[in-house]
PDB file of C-alpha atoms in Angstrom:
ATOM      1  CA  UNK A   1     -24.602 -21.299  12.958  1.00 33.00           C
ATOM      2  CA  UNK A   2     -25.274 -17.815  13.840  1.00 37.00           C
ATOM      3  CA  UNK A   3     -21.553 -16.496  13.924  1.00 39.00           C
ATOM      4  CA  UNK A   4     -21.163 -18.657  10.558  1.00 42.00           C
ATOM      5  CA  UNK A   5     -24.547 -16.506   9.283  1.00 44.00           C
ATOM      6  CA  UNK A   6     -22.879 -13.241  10.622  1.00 44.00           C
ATOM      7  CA  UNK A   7     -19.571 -13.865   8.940  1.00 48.00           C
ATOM      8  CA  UNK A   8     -21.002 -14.508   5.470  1.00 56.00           C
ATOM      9  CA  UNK A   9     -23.058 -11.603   6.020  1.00 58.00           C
ATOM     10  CA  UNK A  10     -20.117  -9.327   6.640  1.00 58.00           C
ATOM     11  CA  UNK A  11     -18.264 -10.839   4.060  1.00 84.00           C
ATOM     12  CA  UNK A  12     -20.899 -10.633   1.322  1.00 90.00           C
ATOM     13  CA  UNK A  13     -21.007  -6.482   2.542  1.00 93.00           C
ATOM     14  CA  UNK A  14     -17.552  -6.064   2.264  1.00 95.00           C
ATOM     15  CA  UNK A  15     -17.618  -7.712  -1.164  1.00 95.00           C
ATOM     16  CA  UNK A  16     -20.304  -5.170  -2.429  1.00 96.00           C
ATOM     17  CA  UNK A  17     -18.391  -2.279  -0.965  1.00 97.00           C
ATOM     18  CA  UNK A  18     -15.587  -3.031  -2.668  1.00 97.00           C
ATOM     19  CA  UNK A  19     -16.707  -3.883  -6.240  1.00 98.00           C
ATOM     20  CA  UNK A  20     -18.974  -0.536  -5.737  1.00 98.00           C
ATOM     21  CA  UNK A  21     -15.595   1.833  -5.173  1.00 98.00           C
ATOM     22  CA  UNK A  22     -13.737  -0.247  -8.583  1.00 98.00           C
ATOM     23  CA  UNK A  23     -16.974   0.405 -10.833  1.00 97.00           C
ATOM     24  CA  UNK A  24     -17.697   4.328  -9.585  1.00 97.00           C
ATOM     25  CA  UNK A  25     -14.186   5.264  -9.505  1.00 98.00           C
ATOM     26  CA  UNK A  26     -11.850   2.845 -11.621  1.00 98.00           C
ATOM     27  CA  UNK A  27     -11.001   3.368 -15.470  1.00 98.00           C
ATOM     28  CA  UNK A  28     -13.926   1.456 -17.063  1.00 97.00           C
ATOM     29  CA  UNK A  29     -11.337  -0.777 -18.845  1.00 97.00           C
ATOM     30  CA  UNK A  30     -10.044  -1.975 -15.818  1.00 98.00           C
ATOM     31  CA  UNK A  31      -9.468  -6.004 -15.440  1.00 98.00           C
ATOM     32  CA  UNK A  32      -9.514  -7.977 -12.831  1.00 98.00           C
ATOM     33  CA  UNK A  33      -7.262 -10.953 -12.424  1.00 97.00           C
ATOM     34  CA  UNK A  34      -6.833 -13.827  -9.549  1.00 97.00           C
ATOM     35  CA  UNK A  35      -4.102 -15.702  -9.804  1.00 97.00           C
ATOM     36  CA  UNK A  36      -2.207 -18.269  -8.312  1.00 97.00           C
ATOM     37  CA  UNK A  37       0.459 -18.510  -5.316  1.00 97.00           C
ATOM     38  CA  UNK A  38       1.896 -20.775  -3.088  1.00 97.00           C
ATOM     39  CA  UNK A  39       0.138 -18.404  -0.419  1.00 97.00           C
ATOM     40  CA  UNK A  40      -3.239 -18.823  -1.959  1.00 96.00           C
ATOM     41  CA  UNK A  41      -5.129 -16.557  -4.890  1.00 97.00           C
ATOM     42  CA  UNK A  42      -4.369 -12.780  -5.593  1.00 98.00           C
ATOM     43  CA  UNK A  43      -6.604 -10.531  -6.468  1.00 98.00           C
ATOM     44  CA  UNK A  44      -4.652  -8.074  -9.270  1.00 98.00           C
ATOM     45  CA  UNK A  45      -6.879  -4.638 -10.468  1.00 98.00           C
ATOM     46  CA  UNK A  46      -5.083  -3.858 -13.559  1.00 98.00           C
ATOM     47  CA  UNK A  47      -5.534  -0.574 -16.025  1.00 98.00           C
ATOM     48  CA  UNK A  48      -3.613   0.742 -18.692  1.00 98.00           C
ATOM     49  CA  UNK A  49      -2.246   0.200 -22.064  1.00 97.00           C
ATOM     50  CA  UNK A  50      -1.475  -3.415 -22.745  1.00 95.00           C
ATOM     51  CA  UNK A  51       2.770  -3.376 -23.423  1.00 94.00           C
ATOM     52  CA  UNK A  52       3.339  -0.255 -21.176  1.00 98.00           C
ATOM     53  CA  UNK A  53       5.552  -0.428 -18.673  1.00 98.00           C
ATOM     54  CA  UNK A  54       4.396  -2.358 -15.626  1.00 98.00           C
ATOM     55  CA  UNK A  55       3.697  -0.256 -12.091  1.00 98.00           C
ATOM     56  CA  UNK A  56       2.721  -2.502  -9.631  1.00 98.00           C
ATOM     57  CA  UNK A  57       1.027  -0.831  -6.159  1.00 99.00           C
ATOM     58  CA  UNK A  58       0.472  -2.005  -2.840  1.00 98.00           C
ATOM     59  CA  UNK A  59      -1.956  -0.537  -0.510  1.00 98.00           C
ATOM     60  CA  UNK A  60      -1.136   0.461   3.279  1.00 97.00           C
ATOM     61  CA  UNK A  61      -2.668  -2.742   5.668  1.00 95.00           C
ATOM     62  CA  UNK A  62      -6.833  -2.004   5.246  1.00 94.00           C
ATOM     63  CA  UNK A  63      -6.829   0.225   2.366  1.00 97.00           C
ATOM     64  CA  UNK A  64      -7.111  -2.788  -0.126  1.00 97.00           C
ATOM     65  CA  UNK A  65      -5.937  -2.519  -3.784  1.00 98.00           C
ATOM     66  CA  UNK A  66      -8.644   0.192  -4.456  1.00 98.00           C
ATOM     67  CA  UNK A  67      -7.261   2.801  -2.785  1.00 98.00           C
ATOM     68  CA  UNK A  68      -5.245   3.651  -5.642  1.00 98.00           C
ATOM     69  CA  UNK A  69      -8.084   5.058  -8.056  1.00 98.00           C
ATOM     70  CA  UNK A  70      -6.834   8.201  -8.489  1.00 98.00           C
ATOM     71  CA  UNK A  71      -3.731   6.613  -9.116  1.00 98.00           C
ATOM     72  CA  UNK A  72      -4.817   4.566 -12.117  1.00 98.00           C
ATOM     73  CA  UNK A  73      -6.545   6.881 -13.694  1.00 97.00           C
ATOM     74  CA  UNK A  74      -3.674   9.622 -14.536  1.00 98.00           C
ATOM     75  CA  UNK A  75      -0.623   6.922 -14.138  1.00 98.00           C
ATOM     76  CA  UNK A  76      -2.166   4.487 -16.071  1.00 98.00           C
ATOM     77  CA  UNK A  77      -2.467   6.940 -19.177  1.00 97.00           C
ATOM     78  CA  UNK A  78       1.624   5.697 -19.308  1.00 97.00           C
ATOM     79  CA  UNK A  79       1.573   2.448 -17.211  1.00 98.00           C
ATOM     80  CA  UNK A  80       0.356  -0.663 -17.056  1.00 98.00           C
ATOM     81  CA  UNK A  81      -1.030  -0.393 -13.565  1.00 98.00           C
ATOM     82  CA  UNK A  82      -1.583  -4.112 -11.515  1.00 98.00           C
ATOM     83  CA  UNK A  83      -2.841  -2.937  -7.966  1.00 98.00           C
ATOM     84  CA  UNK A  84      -2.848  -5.970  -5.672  1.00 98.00           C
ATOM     85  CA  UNK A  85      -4.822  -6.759  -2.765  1.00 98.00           C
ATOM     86  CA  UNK A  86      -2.455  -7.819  -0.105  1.00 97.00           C
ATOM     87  CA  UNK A  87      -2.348 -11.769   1.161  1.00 94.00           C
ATOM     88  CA  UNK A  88      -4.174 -11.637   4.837  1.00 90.00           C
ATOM     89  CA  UNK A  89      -5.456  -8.437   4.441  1.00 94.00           C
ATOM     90  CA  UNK A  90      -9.094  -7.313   3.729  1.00 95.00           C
ATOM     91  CA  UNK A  91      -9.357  -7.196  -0.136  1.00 96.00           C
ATOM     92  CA  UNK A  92     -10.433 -10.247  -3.204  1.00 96.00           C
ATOM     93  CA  UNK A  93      -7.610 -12.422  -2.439  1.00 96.00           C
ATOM     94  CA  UNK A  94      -8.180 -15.841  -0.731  1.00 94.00           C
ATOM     95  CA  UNK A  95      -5.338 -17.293   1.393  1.00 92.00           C
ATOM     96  CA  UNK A  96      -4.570 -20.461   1.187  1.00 93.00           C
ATOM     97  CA  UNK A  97      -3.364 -23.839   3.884  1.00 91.00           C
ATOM     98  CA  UNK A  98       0.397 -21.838   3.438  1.00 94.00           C
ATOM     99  CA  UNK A  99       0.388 -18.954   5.385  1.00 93.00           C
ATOM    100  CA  UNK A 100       2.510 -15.815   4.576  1.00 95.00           C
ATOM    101  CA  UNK A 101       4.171 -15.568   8.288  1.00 94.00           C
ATOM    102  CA  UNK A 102       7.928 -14.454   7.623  1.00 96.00           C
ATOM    103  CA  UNK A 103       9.447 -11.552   5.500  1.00 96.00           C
ATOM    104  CA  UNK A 104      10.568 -14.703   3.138  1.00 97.00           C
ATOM    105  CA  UNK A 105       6.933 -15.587   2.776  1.00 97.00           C
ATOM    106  CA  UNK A 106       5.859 -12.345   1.619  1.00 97.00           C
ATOM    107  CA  UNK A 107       8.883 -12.132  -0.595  1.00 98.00           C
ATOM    108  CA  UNK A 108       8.028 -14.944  -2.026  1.00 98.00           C
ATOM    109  CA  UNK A 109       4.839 -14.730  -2.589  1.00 98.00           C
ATOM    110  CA  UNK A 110       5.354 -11.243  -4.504  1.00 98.00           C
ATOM    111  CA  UNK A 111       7.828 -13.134  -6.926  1.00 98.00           C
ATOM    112  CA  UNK A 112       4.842 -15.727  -7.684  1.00 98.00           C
ATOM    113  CA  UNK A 113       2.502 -12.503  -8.622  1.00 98.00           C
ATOM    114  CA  UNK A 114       4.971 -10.775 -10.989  1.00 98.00           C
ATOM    115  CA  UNK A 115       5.745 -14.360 -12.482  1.00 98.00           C
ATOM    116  CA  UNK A 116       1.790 -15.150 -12.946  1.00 97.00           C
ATOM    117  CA  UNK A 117       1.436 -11.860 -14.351  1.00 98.00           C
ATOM    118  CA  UNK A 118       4.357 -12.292 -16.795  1.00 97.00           C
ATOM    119  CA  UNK A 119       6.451  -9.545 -15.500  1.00 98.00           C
ATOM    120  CA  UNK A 120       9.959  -9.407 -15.470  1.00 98.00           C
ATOM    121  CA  UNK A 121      10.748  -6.512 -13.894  1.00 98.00           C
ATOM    122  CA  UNK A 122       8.538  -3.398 -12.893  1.00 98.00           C
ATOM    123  CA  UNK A 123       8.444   0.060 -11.443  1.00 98.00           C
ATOM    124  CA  UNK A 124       7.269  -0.846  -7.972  1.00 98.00           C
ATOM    125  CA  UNK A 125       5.040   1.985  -5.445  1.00 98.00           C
ATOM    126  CA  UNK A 126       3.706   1.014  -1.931  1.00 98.00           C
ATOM    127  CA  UNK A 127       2.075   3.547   0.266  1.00 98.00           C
ATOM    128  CA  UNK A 128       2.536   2.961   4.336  1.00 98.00           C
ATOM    129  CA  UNK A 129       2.630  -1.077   4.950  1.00 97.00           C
ATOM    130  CA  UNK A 130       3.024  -1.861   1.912  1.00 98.00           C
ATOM    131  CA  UNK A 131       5.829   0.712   1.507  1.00 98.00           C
ATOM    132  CA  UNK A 132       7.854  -1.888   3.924  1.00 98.00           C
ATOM    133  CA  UNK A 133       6.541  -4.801   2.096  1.00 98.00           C
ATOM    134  CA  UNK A 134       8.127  -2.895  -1.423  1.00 98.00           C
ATOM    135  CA  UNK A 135      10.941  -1.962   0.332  1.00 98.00           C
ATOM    136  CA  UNK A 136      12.234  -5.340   1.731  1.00 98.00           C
ATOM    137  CA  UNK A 137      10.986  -7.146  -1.791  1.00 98.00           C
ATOM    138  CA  UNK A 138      12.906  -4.694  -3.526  1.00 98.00           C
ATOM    139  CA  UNK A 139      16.251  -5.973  -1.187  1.00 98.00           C
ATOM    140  CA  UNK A 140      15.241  -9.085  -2.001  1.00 98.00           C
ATOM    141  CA  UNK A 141      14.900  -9.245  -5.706  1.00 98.00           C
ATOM    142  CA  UNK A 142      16.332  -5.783  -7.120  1.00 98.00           C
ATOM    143  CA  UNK A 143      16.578  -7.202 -10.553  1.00 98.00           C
ATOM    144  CA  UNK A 144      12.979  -7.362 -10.748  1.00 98.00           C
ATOM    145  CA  UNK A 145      12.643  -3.848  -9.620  1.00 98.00           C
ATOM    146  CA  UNK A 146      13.302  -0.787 -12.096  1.00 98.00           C
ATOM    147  CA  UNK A 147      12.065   1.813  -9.777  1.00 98.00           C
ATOM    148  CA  UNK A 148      10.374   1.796  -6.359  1.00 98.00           C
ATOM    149  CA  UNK A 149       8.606   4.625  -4.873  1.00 98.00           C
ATOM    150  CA  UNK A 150       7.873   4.465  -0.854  1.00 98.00           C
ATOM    151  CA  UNK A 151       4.672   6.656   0.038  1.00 98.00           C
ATOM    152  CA  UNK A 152       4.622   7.610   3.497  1.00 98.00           C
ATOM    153  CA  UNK A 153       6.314   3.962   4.418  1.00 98.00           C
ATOM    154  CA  UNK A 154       6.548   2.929   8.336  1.00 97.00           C
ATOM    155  CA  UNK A 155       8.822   1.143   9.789  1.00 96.00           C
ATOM    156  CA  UNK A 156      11.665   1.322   6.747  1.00 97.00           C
ATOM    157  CA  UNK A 157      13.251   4.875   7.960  1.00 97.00           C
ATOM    158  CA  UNK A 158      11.286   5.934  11.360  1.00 96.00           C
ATOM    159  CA  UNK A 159       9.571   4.208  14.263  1.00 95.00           C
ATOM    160  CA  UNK A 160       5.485   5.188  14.928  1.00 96.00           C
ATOM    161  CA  UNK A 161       5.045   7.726  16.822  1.00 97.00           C
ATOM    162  CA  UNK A 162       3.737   6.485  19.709  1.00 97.00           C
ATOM    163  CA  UNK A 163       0.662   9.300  19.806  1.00 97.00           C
ATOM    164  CA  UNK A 164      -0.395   7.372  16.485  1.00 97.00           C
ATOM    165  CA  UNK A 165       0.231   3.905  18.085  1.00 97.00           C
ATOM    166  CA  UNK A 166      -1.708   4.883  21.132  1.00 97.00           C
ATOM    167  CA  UNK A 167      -5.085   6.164  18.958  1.00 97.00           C
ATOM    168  CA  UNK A 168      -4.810   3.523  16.909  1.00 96.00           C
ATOM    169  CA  UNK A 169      -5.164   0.871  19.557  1.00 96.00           C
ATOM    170  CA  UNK A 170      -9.126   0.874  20.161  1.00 95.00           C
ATOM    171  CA  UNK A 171      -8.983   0.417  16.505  1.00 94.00           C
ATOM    172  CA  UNK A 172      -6.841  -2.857  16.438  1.00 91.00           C
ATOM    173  CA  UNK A 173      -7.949  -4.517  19.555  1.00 92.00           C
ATOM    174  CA  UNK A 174     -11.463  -3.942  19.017  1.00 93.00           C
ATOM    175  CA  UNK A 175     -12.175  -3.466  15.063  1.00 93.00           C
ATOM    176  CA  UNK A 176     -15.399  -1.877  14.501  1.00 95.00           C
ATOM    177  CA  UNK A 177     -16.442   1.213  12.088  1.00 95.00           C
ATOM    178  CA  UNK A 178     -17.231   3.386  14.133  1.00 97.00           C
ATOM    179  CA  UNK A 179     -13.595   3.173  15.561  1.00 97.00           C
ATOM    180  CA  UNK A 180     -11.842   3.716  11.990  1.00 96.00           C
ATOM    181  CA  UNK A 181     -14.109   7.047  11.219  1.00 97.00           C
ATOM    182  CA  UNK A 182     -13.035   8.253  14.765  1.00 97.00           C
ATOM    183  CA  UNK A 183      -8.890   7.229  14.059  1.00 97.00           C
ATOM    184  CA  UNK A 184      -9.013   8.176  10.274  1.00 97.00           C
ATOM    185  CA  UNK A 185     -11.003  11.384  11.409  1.00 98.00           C
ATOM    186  CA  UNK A 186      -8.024  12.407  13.788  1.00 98.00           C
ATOM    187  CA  UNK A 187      -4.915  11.463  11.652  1.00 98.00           C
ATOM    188  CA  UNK A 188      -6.547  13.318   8.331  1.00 98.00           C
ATOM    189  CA  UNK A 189      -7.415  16.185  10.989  1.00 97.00           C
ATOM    190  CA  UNK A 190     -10.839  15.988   9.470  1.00 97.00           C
ATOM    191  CA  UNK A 191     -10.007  15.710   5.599  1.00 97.00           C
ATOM    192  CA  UNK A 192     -12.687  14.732   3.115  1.00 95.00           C
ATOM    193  CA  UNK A 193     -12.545  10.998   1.611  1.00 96.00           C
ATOM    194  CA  UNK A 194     -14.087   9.862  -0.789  1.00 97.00           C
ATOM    195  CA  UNK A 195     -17.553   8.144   0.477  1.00 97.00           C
ATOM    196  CA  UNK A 196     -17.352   5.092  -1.026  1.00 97.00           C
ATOM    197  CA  UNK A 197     -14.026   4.084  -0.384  1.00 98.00           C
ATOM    198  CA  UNK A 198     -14.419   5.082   3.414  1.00 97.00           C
ATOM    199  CA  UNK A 199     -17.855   2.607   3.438  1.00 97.00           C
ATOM    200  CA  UNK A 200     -15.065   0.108   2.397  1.00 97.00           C
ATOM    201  CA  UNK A 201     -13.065   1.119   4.952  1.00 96.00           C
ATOM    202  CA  UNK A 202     -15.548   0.775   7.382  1.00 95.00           C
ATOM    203  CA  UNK A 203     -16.667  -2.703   5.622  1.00 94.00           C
ATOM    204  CA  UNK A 204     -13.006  -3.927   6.169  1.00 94.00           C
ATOM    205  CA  UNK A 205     -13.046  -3.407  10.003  1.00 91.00           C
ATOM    206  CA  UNK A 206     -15.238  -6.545  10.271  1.00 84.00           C
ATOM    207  CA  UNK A 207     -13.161  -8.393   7.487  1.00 87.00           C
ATOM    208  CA  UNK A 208     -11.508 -11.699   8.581  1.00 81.00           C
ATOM    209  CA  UNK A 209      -7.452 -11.152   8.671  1.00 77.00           C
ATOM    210  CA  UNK A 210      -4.490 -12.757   9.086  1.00 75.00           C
ATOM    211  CA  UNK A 211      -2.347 -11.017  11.305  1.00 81.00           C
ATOM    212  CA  UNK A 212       0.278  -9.260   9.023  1.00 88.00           C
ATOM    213  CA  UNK A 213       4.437 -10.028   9.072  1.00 92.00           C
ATOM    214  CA  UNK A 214       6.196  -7.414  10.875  1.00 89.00           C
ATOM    215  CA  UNK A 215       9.701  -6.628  11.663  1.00 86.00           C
ATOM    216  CA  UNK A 216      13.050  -4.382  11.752  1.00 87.00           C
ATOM    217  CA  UNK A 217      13.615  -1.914   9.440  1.00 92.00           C
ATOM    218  CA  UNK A 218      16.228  -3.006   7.279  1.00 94.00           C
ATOM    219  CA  UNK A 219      20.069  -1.765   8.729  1.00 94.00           C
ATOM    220  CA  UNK A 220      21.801   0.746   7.313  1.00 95.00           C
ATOM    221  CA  UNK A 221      24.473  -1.977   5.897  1.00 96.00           C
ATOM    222  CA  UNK A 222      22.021  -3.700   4.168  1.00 95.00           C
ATOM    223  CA  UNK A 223      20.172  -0.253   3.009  1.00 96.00           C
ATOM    224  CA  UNK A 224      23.401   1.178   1.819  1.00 94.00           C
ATOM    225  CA  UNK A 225      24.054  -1.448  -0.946  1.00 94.00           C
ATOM    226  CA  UNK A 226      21.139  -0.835  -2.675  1.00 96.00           C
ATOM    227  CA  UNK A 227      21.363   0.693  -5.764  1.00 95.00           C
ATOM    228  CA  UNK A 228      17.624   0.732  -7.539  1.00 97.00           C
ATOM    229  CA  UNK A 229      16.499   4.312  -8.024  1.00 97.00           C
ATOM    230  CA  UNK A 230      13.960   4.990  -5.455  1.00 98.00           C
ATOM    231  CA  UNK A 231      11.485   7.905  -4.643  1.00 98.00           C
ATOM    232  CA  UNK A 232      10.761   8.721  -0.681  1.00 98.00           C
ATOM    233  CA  UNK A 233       7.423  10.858  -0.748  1.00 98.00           C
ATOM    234  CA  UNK A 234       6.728  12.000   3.087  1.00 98.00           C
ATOM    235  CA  UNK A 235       3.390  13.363   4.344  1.00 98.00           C
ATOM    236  CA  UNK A 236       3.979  16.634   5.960  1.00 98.00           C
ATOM    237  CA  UNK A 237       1.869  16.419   8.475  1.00 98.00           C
ATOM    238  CA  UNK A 238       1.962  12.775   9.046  1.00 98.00           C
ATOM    239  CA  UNK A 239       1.093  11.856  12.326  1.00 98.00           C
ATOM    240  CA  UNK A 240       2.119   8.100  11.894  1.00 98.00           C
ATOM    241  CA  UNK A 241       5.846   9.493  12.129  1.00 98.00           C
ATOM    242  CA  UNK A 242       7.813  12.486  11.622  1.00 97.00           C
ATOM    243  CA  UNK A 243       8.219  13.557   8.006  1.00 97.00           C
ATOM    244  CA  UNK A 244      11.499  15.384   8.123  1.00 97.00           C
ATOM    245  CA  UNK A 245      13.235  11.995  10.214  1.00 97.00           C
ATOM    246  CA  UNK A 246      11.878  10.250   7.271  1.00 98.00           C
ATOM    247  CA  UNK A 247      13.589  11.847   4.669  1.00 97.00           C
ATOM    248  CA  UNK A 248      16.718  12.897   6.471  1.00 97.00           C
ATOM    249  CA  UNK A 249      17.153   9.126   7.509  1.00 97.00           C
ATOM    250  CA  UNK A 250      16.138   7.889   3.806  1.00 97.00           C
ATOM    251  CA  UNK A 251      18.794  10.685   1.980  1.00 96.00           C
ATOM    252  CA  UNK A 252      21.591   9.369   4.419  1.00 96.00           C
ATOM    253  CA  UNK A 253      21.061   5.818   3.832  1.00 96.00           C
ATOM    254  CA  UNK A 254      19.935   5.467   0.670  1.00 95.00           C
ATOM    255  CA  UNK A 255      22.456   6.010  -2.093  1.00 88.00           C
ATOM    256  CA  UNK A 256      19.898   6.290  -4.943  1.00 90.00           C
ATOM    257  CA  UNK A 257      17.192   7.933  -3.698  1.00 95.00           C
ATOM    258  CA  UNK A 258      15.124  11.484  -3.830  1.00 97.00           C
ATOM    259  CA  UNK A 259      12.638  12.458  -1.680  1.00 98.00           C
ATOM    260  CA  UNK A 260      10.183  15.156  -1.489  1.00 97.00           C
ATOM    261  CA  UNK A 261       7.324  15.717   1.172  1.00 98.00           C
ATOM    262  CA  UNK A 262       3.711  16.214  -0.126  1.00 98.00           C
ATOM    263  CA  UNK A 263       2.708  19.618   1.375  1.00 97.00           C
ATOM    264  CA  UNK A 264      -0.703  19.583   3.829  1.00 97.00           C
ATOM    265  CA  UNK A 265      -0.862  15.566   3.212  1.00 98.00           C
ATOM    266  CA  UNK A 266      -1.597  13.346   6.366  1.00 98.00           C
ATOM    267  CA  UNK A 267      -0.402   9.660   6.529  1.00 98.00           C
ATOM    268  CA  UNK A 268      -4.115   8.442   5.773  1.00 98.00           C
ATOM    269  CA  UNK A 269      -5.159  11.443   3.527  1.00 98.00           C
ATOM    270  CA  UNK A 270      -2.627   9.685   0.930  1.00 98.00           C
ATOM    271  CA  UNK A 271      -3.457   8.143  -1.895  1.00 98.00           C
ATOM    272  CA  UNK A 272      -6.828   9.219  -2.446  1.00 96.00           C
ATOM    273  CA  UNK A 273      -7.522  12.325  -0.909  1.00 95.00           C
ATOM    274  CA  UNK A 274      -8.422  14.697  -4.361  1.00 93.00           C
ATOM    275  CA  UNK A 275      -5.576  17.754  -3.214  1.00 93.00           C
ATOM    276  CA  UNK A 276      -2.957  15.256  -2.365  1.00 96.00           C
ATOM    277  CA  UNK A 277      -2.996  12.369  -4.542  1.00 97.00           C
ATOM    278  CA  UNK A 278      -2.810  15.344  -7.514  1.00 96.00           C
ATOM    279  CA  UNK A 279       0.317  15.892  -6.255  1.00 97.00           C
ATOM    280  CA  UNK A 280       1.562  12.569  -5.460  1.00 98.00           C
ATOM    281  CA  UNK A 281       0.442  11.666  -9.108  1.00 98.00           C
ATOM    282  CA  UNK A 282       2.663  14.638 -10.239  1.00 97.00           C
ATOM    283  CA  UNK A 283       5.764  13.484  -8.222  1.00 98.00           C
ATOM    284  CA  UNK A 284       5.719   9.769  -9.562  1.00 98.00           C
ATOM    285  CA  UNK A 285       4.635  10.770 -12.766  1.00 98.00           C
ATOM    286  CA  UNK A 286       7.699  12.701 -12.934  1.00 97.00           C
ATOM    287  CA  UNK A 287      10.451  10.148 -11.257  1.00 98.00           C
ATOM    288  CA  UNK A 288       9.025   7.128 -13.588  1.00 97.00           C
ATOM    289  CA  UNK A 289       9.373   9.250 -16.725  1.00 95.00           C
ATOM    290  CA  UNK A 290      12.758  10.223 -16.344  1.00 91.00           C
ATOM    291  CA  UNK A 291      15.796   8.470 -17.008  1.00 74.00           C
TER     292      UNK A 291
END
């Protein structure tokens, strides 16, 4: 009874951390939407004029769906912004007896969003994790995919470095807060983030999660045949990989794609650090609006 106790307790914290970052620093007109999978129930933050074109976000693996504030506040002036908490991952959505364990799984399950939420096709941004995640459903389905921009993404054009792998461990094998303030501290090189979202943050290391799909980065082959427009936005001083390997491997491989690297930015200091995510707002502003 008492680790039931302890794990409602948790969960109801996490709960209030995260409603407390989408009413201080989400548009006030932003809805909230859970809706139905195979994989279970989706939580889906959505801002922005009703009939603008869609922009659909996923957060790096922790960050949940609210990461992207300062996101929907300027690109949701244009878009209809849906930020979705990832399946498995510490955020509003509930798995369910199917579990999302294969790269088909998490395919699918994305098609089964962006069907529930009547959308056909839709610009389509993931920062880190869910970078890969974008990446492979965009290889999957590029039909349903008008644009995609990859924010810092891991494991699609670079290994980890293993420096980031190797501070990150105390982290993953033992989650507790005080060992995400000490990782986040050293990969932002001591950046200021926003204090509610970074109570979340610490809320999540306690969250109950599935463990998430992993694998390859897709081949070059498989790479070279895509042709959706796509935006590569490094972090200069990203510590979860080298920046320049990121882009030089991404403009080789990638027929359709720019990149750009967001100057000063860390891995984890995107989206929502003030400085950078004023840029990265400016860069995807910019590659959505244009033809």
């Amino acid at each position: 009874m008492a680790t039931t106790s302890s794990a409602t307790a948790v969960t109801a914290s996490f709960l209030a951390a995260y409603d407390e970052v989408l009413a201080a620093k989400w548009p006030t007109e932003t809805t909230h939407s859970d809706v139905p999978t195979p994989y279970g129930t989706t939580r889906v933050n959505s801002c922005g004029p009703e009939g603008a074109p869609p922009l659909v976000l996923l957060a790096g693996g922790g960050s949940t769906s609210t990461v992207w504030f300062a996101q929907a506040a300027h690109l949701g002036r244009t878009h209809r912004v849906h930020a979705v908490d990832l399946m498995g991952d510490p955020g509003r959505s509930v798995a369910g007896e199917r579990p999302v364990r294969t790269v088909p799984d998490l395919t699918a399950w994305l098609d089964a969003v962006l069907d529930a939420l009547n959308i056909a096709s839709a610009a389509l941004c993931g920062h880190s994790y869910g970078a890969w995640i974008a990446l492979h459903y965009t290889l999957h389905a590029p039909d349903r995919v008008r644009k995609q921009i990859l924010v810092d993404p891991t494991q699609c054009f670079a290994g980890y470095r293993p420096g980031y792998l190797l501070h990150a461990l105390p982290m993953l094998l033992r989650p507790s807060a005080k060992r995400t303030r000490i990782f986040m501290n050293w990969e932002t090189a001591g950046a200021t983030l926003d204090p509610a979202w970074l109570h979340l943050r610490d809320e999540a290391a306690g969250f109950p999660t599935a463990r998430p799909v992993t694998g390859r980065r897709p081949t070059p082959e498989v790479l070279s045949r895509l042709d959706v427009p796509t935006l590569i936005l490094a972090a200069e001083n990203s510590r979860a990989h080298k920046a320049a390997r990121v882009t030089a491997t991404a403009t080789r491989l990638l027929p359709h794609a720019r990149t750009a690297t967001i100057p000063g930015a860390t891995h984890h200091t995107l989206p929502l650090h003030a400085p950078d995510a004023a840029e990265l707002n400016r860069r995807i502003e910019g590659f959505l609006l244009t033809e």
